[in-house]
Coordinates of C-alpha atoms and ligand atoms in Angstrom, one line a residue:
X1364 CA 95.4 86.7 -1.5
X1365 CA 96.1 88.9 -4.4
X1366 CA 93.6 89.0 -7.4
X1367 CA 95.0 87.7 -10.8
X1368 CA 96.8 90.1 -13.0
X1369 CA 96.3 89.9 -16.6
X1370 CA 96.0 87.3 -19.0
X1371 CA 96.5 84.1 -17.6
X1372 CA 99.3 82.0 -19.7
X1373 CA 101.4 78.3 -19.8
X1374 CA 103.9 77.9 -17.3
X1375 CA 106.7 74.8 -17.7
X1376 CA 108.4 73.1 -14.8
X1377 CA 111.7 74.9 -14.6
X1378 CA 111.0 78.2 -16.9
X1379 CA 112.0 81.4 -14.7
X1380 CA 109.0 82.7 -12.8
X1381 CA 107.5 79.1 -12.4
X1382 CA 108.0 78.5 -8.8
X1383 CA 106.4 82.0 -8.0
X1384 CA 103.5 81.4 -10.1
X1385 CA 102.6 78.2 -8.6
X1386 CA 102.9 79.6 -5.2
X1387 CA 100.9 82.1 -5.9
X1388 CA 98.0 80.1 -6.7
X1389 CA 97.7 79.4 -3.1
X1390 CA 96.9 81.5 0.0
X1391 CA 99.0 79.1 2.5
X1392 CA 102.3 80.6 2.3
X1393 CA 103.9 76.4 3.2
X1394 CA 105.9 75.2 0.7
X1395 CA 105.3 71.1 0.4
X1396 CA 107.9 71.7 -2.7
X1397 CA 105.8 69.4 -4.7
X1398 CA 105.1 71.2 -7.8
X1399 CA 102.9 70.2 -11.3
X1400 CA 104.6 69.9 -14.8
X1401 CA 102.5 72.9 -15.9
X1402 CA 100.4 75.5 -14.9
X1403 CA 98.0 76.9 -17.0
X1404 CA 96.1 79.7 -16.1
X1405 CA 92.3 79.5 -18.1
X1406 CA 91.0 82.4 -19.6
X1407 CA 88.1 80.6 -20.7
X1408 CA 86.5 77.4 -20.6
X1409 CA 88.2 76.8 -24.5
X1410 CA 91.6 77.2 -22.3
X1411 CA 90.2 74.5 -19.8
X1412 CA 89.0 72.2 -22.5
X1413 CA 92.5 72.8 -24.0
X1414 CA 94.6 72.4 -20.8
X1415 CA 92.7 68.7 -20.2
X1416 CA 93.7 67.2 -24.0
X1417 CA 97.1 68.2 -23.2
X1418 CA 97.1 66.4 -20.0
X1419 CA 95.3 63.2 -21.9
X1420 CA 97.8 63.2 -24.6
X1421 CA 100.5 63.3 -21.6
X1422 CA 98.7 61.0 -18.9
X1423 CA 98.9 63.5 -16.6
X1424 CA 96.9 63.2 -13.4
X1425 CA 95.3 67.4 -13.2
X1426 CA 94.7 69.1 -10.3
X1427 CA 92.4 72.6 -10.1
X1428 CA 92.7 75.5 -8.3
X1429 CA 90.1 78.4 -8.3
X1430 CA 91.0 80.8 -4.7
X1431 CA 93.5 78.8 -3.6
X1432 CA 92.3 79.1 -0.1
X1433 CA 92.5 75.0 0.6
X1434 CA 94.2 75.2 4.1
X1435 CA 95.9 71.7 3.1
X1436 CA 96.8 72.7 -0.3
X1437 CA 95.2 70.1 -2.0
X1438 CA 96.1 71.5 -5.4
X1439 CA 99.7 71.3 -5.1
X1440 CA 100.7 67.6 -6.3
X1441 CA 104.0 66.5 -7.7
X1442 CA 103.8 66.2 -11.5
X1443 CA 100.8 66.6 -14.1
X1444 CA 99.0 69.8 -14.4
X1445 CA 97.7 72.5 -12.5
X1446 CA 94.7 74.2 -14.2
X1447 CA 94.0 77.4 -12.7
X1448 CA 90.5 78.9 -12.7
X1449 CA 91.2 82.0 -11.0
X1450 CA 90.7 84.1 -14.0
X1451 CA 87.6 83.4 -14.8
X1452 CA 85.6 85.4 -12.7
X1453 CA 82.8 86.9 -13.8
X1454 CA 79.4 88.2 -12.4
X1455 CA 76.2 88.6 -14.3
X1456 CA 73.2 89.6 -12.4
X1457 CA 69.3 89.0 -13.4
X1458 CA 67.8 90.9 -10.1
X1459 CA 64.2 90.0 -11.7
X1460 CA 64.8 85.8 -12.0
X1461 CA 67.2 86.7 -9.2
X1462 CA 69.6 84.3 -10.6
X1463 CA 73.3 85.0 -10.9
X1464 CA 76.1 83.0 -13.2
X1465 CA 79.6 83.8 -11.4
X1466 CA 83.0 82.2 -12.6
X1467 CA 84.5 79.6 -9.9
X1468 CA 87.4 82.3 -9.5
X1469 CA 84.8 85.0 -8.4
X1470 CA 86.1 85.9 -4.7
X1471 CA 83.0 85.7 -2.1
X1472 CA 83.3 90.2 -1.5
X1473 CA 83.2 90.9 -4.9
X1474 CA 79.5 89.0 -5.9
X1475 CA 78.3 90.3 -2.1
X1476 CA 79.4 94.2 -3.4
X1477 CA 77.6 93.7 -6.5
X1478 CA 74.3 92.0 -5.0
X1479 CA 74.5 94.7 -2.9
X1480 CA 73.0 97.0 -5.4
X1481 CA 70.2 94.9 -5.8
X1482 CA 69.6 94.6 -2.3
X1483 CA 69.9 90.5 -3.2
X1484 CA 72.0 88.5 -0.5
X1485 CA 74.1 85.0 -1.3
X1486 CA 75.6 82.7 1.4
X1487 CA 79.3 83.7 0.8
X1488 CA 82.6 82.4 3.2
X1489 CA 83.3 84.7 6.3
X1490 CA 86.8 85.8 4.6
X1491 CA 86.2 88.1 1.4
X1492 CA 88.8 86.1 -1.0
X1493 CA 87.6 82.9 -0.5
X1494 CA 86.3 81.7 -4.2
X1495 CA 83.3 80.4 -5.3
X1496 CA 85.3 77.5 -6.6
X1497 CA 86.4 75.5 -4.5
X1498 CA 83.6 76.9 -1.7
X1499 CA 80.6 75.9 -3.3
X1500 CA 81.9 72.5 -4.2
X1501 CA 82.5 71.7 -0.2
X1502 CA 79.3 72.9 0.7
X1503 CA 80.1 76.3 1.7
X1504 CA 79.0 77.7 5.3
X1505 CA 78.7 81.4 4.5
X1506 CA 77.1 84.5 6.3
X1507 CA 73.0 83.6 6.9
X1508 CA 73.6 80.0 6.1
X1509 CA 72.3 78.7 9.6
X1510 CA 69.2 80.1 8.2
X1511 CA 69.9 80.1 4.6
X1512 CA 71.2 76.5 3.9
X1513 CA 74.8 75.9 3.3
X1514 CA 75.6 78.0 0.2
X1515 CA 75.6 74.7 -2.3
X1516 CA 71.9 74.5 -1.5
X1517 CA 71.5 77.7 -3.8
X1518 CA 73.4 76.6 -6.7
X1519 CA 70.8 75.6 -9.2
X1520 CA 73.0 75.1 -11.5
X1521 CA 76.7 74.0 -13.1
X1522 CA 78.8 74.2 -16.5
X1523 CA 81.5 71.8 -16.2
X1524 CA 84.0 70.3 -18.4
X1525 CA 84.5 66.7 -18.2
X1526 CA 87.3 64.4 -18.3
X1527 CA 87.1 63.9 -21.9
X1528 CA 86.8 67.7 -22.1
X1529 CA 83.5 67.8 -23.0
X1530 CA 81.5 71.0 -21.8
X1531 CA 78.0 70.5 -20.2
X1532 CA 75.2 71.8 -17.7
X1533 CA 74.7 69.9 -14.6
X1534 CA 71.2 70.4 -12.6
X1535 CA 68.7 68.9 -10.7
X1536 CA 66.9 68.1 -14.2
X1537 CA 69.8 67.7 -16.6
X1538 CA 73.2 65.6 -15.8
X1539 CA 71.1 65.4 -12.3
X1540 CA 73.7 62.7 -10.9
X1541 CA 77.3 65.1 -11.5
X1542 CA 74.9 68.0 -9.9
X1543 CA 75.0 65.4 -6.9
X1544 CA 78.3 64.9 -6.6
X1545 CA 79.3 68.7 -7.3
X1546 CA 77.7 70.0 -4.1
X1547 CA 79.5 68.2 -1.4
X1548 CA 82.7 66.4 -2.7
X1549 CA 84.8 69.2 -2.5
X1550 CA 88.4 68.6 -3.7
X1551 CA 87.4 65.4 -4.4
X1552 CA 85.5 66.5 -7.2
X1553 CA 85.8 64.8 -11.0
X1554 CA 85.0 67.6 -13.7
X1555 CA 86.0 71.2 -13.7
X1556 CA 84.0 73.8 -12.7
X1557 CA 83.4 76.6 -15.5
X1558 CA 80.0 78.7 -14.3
X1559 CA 77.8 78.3 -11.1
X1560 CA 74.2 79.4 -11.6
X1561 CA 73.0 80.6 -8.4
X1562 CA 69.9 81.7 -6.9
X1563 CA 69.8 84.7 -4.9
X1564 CA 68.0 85.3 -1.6
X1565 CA 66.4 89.1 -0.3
X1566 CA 69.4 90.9 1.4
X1567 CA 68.8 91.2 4.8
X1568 CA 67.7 94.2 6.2
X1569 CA 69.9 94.5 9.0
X1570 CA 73.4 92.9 9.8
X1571 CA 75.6 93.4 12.6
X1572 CA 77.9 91.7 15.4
X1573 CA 77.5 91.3 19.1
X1574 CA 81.0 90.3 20.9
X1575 CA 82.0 89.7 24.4
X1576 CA 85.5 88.2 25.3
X1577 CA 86.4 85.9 28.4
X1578 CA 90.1 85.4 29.8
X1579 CA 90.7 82.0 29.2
X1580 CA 90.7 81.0 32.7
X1581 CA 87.2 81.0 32.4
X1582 CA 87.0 78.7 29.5
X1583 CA 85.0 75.9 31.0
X1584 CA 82.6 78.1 32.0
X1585 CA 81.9 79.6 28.8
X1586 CA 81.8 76.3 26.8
X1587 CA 79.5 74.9 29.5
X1588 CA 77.0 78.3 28.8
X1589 CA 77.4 77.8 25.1
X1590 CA 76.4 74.2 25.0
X1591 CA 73.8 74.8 27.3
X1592 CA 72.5 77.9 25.2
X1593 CA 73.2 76.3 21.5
X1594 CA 69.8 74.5 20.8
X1595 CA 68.0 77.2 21.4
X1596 CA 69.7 80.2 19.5
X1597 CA 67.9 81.9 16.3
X1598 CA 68.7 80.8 13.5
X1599 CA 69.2 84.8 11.8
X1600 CA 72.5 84.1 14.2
X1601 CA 75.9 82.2 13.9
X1602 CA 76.9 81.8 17.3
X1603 CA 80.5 80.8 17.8
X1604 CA 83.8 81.0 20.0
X1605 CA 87.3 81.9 19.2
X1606 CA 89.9 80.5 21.5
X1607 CA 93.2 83.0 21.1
X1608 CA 96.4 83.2 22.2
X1609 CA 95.8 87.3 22.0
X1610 CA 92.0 88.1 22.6
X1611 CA 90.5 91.3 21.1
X1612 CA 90.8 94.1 23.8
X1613 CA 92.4 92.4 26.7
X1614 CA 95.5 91.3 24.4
X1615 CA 95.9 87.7 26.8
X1616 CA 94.8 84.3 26.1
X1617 CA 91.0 84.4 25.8
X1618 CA 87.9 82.8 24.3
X1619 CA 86.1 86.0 22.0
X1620 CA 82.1 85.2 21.5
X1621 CA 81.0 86.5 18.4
X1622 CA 76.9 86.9 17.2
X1623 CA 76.8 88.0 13.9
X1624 CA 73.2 88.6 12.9
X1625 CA 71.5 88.9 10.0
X1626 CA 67.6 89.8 10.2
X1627 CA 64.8 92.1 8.7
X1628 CA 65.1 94.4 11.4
X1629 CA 67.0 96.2 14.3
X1630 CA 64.6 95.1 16.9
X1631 CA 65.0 91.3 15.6
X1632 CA 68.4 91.2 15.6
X1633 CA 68.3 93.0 19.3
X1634 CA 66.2 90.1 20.4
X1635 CA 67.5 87.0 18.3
X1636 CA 71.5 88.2 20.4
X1637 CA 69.6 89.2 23.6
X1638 CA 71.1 85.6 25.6
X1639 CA 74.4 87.3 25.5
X1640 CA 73.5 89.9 28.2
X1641 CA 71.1 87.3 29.7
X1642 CA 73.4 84.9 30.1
X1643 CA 74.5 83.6 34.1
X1644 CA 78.2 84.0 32.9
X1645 CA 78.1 87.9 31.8
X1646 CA 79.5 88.6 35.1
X1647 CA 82.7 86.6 34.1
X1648 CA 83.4 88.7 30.7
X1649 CA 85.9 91.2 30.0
X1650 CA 83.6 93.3 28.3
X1651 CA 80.3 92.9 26.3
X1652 CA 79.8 95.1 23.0
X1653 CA 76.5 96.5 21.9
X1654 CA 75.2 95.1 18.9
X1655 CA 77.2 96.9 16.4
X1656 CA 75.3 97.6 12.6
X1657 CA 77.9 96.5 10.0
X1658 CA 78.0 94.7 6.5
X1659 CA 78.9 91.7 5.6
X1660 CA 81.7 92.6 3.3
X1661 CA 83.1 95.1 6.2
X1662 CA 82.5 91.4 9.2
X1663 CA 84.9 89.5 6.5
X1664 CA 87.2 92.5 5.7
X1665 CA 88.3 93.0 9.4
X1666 CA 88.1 88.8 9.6
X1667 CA 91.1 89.0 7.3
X1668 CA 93.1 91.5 9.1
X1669 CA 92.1 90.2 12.7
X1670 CA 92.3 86.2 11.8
X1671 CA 93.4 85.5 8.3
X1672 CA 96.6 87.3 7.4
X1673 CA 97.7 86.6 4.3
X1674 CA 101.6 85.4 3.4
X1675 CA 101.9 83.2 6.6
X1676 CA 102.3 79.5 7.5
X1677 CA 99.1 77.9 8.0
X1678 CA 97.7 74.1 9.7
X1679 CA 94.3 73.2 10.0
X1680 CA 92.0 70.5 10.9
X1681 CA 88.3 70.1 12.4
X1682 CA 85.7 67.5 13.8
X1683 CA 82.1 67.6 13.6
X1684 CA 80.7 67.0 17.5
X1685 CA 77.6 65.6 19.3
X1686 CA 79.6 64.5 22.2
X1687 CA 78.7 65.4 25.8
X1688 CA 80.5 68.9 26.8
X1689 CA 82.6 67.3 29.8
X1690 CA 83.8 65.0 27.1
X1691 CA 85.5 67.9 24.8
X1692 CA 86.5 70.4 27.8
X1693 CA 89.9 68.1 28.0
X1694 CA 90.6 68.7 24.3
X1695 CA 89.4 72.6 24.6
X1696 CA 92.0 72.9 27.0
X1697 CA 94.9 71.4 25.6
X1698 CA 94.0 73.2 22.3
X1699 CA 94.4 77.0 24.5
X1700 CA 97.3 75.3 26.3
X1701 CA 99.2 74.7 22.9
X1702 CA 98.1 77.1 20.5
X1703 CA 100.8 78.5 18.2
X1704 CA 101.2 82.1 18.4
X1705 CA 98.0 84.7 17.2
X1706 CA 96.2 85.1 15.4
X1707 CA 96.1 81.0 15.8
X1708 CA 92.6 80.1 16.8
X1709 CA 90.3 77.5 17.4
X1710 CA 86.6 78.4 15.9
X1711 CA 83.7 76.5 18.0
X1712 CA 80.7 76.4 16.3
X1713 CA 76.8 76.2 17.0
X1714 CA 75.7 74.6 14.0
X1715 CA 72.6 72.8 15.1
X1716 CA 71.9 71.7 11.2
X1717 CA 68.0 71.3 10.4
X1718 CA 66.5 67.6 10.2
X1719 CA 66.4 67.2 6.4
X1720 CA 68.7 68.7 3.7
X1721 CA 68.3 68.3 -0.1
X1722 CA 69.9 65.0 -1.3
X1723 CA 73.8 65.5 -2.2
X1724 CA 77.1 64.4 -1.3
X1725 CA 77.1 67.1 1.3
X1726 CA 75.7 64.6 4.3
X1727 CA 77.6 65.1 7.6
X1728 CA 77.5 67.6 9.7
X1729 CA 76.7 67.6 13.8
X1730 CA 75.6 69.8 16.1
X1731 CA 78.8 71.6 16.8
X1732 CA 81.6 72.2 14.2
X1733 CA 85.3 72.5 15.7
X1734 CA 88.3 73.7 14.3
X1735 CA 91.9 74.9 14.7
X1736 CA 94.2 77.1 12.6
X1737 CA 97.5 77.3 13.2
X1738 CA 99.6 80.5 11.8
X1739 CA 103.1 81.2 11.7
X1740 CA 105.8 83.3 10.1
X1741 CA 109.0 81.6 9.6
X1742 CA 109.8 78.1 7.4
X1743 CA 112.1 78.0 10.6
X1744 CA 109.1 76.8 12.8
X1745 CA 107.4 74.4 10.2
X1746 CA 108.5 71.6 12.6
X1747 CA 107.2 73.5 15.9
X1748 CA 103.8 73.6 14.3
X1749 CA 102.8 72.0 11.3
X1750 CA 101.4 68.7 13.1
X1751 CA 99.9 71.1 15.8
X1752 CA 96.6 70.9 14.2
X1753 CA 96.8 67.4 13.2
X1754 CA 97.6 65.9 16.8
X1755 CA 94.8 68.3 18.9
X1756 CA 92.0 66.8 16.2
X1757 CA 93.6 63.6 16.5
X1758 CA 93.3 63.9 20.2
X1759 CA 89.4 64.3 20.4
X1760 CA 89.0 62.5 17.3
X1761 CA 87.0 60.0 19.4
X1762 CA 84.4 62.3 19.8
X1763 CA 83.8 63.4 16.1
X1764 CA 81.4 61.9 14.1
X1765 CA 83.9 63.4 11.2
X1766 CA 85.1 66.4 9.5
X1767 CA 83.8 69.0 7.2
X1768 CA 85.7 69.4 4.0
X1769 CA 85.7 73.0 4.3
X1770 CA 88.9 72.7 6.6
X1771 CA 90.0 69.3 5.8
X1772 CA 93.4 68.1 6.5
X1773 CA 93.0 64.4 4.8
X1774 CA 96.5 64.1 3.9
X1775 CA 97.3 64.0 7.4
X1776 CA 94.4 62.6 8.8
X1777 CA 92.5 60.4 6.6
X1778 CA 88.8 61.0 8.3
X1779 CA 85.1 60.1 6.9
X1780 CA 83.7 63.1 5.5
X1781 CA 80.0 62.1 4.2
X1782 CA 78.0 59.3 4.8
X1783 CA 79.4 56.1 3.4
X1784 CA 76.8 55.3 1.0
X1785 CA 77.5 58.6 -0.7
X1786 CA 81.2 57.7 -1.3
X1787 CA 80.5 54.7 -2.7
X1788 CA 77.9 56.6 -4.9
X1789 CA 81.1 59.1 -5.9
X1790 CA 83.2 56.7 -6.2
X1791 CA 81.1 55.4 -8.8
X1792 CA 80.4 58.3 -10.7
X1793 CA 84.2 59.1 -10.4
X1794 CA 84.7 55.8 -12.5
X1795 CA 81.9 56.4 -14.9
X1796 CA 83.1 60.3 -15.9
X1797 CA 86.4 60.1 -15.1
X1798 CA 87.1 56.3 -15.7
X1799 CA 91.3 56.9 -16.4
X1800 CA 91.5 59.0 -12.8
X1801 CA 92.7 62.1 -14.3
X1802 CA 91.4 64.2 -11.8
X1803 CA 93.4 64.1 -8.7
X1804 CA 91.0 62.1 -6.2
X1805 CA 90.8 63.8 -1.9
X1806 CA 94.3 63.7 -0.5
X1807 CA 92.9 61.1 1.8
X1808 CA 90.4 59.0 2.5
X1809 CA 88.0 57.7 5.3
X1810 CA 89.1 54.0 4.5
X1811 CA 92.9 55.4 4.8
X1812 CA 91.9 56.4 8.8
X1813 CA 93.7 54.2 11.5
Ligands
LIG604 C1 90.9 82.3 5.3 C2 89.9 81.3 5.0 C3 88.6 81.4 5.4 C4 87.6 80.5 5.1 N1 86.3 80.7 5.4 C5 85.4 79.7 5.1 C6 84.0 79.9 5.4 O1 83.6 80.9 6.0 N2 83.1 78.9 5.1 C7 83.5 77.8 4.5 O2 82.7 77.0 4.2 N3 84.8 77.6 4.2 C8 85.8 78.5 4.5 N4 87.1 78.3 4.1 C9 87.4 77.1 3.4 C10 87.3 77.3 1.9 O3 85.9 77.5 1.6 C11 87.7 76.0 1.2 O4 89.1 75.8 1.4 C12 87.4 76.2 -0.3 O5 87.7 75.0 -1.0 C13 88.2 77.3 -0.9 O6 87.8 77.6 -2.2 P1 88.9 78.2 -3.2 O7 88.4 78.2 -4.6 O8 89.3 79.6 -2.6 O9 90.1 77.3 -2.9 P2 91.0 76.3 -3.9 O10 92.1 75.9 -3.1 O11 91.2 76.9 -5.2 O12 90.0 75.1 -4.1 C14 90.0 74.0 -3.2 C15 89.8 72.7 -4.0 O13 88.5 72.7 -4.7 C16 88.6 72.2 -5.9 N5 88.3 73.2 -7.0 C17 88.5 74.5 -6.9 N6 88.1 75.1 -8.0 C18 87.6 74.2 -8.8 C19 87.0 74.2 -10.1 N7 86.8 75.3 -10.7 N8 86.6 73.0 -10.6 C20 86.8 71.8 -9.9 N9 87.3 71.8 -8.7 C21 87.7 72.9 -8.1 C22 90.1 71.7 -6.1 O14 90.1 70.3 -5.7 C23 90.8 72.5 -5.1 O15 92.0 71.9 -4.6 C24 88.0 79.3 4.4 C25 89.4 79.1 4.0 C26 90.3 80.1 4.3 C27 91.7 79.9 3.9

């Protein structure tokens, strides 16, 4: 993604440069062709406030977008208004209350180099322009937040503009039930996101990356060591598997195991990624790295260039797990069997969530998170890949309890995404802040599924 230029301005269906604004908002390089009336892009929350009477006086439906890094595109709808957030941006620091207030368009690299100064840490995505935005609003599973919490759990605060453009703070004390809703509903979400406050945790001492890659024809083996291992891994690491069509070093199909680590010291994070050389399959890997010191912003720089291009064709979709390993290793499979071309992936992930969260619409999750990403170049090959994603969750969707929002691919696969009782709770705060549906409502819904 590129940062905004300048000062953000109107744009109307059909003026020259509208197509390439609006396309720009978003960091999936698809074109659905469905496109908004106008697109205003805020400078300021008076802009926001602004852009919503306009849409009231128009009944326009408005949809937001802050990084644009929704796989699915959620924020590209025919007709009404796109309000772009991107510009505001901002970062202002209190290292003593250790509290920051960030704009929604703030990309996850920039607040990690300023903390960075303060040697203060927050939870931010594993790619550096993913925005706070859209992020926090999903729940957010950033670097540390195995042992952090996912990154909503440190917002502590929210200035949002409602439907009938009014501008207030949402907390666990004030507004208490839109604080709900804002950390977990994602792009589902009914007000517009102006200022997060968040609370900042010590940076961690030490941070680095284990990695040891398989050919593929070992996959069942390695899935089989993971599961087995999972439970027991430290927290201070986020344990996870990359299937690939092209695997770091041995350029063939392959399953690459990453460790990242975050801990208070060398000798911690040696121990808390020791199970990689101890493991009964080490035997069967290409190669095995030494734990390699490196910083957060540098692990999601080179995730960008090795994973997450930017300007190409993306799919997406992901389950939530608990099911029996010998139950999934059929899906695994097919998923390396089918894979588009790299740097297409499937991330496997060894979530194990704690026992208890704080109460929000954030509420399912499982013990392992899997997901695929599809990549390609040409608008030539949309109907090669676009439903790969799509039919290989589809596939093993008999084993998922659900889906994160974080990679959600409702409009394709309608799937339940919290706990029911908390969408019927949204769904009734929806009609109490938002009572005409201006904001555009999840793509799909769990009560859509077949
Ligand atoms: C390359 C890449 C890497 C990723 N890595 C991670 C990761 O490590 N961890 C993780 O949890 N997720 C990750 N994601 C998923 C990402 O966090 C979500 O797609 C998130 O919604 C992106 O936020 P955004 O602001 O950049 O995107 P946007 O597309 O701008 O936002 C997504 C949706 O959120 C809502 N929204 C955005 N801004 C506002 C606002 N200001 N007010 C109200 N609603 C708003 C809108 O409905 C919008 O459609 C990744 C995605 C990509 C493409």
């Amino acid at each position: 993604m590129k940062r905004p230029k300048g000062k953000g301005r109107i744009w109307r269906r059909g003026e020259q440069g509208f197509d390439k604004a609006v396309l720009g908002t978003s960091f999936n390089a698809r074109d659905s062709g469905a496109r908004p009336d106008m697109l205003v892009e805020a400078n300021s929350a008076e802009d926001a406030q602004w852009a919503l009477l306009q849409a009231r006086e128009k009944g326009w439906q408005v949809s937001i977008v802050s990084g644009g890094h929704s796989w699915a595109q959620n924020h590209l709808r025919e007709g009404g208004l796109l309000l772009s957030m991107a510009r505001i941006n901002q970062i202002e620091i209190d290292p003593q209350a250790g509290v920051a207030k960030v704009g929604p368009g703030c990309w996850g690299l920039d607040l990690d180099r300023a903390l960075k100064k303060h040697k203060l840490f927050f939870p931010i995505a594993h790619a550096p322009d993913v925005a706070l935005g859209g992020f926090l609003l999903q729940g957010g599973f950033g670097w540390g937040s195995r042992a952090l919490g996912i990154a909503a759990q440190s917002v502590i605060g929210i200035d949002l503009v409602l439907a009938d453009g009014s501008l207030i703070h949402a907390s666990e004390t004030e507004n208490s039930d839109i604080f709900w809703a804002a950390r977990g509903s994602g792009p589902g979400f009914f007000a517009v996101v102006q200022r997060y406050h968040l609370r900042l945790h010590p940076r961690p001492k030490f941070t680095g990356m284990k990695v040891q890659v398989f050919r593929q024809e070992h996959l069942d083996d390695v899935f089989r060591w993971a599961d087995d291992v999972g439970a027991s891994v430290a927290r201070s690491v986020e344990f996870q598997m990359l299937i690939t069509p092209k695997a770091m070093g041995i350029f063939k199909p392959g399953i690459e195991v990453f460790a990242p680590v975050l801990a208070n010291s060398w000798k911690k994070a040696r121990e808390a990624v020791r199970f990689i050389n101890d493991s009964p399959i080490r035997k069967l890997a290409s190669f095995t790295t030494p734990l390699i010191p490196s910083s957060t912003s540098i692990l999601s720089q080179t995730a960008n260039i090795t994973h997450f291009p930017p300007d190409v064709r993306w799919c997406a979709d992901n389950i939530w797990t608990d099911a029996p390993i010998d139950d999934l290793l059929p899906g695994l499979n097919a998923i390396a069997d089918t894979m588009p071309p790299a740097p297409s992936h499937a991330l496997w992930l060894n979530w194990h969530p704690p026992k208890e969260r704080p109460d929000m619409a954030f509420s399912l999750e499982a013990n392992r998170y899997l997901a695929v990403y599809g990549e390609w170049k040409h608008a030539a090959d949309d109907h090669k890949y676009e439903n790969w994603a799509t039919e290989r969750m589809s596939a093993m969707q008999d084993h998922a309890v659900g889906i994160q929002l974080a990679d959600e691919n409702l409009g394709k696969r309608p799937s339940r995404f919290m706990k029911d009782e908390n969408l019927m709770r949204l769904d009734s705060l929806r009609a109490k802040y938002d009572p005409s549906g201006m904001f555009r409502p999840w793509m799909g819904r769990p009560d859509q599924a077949n």
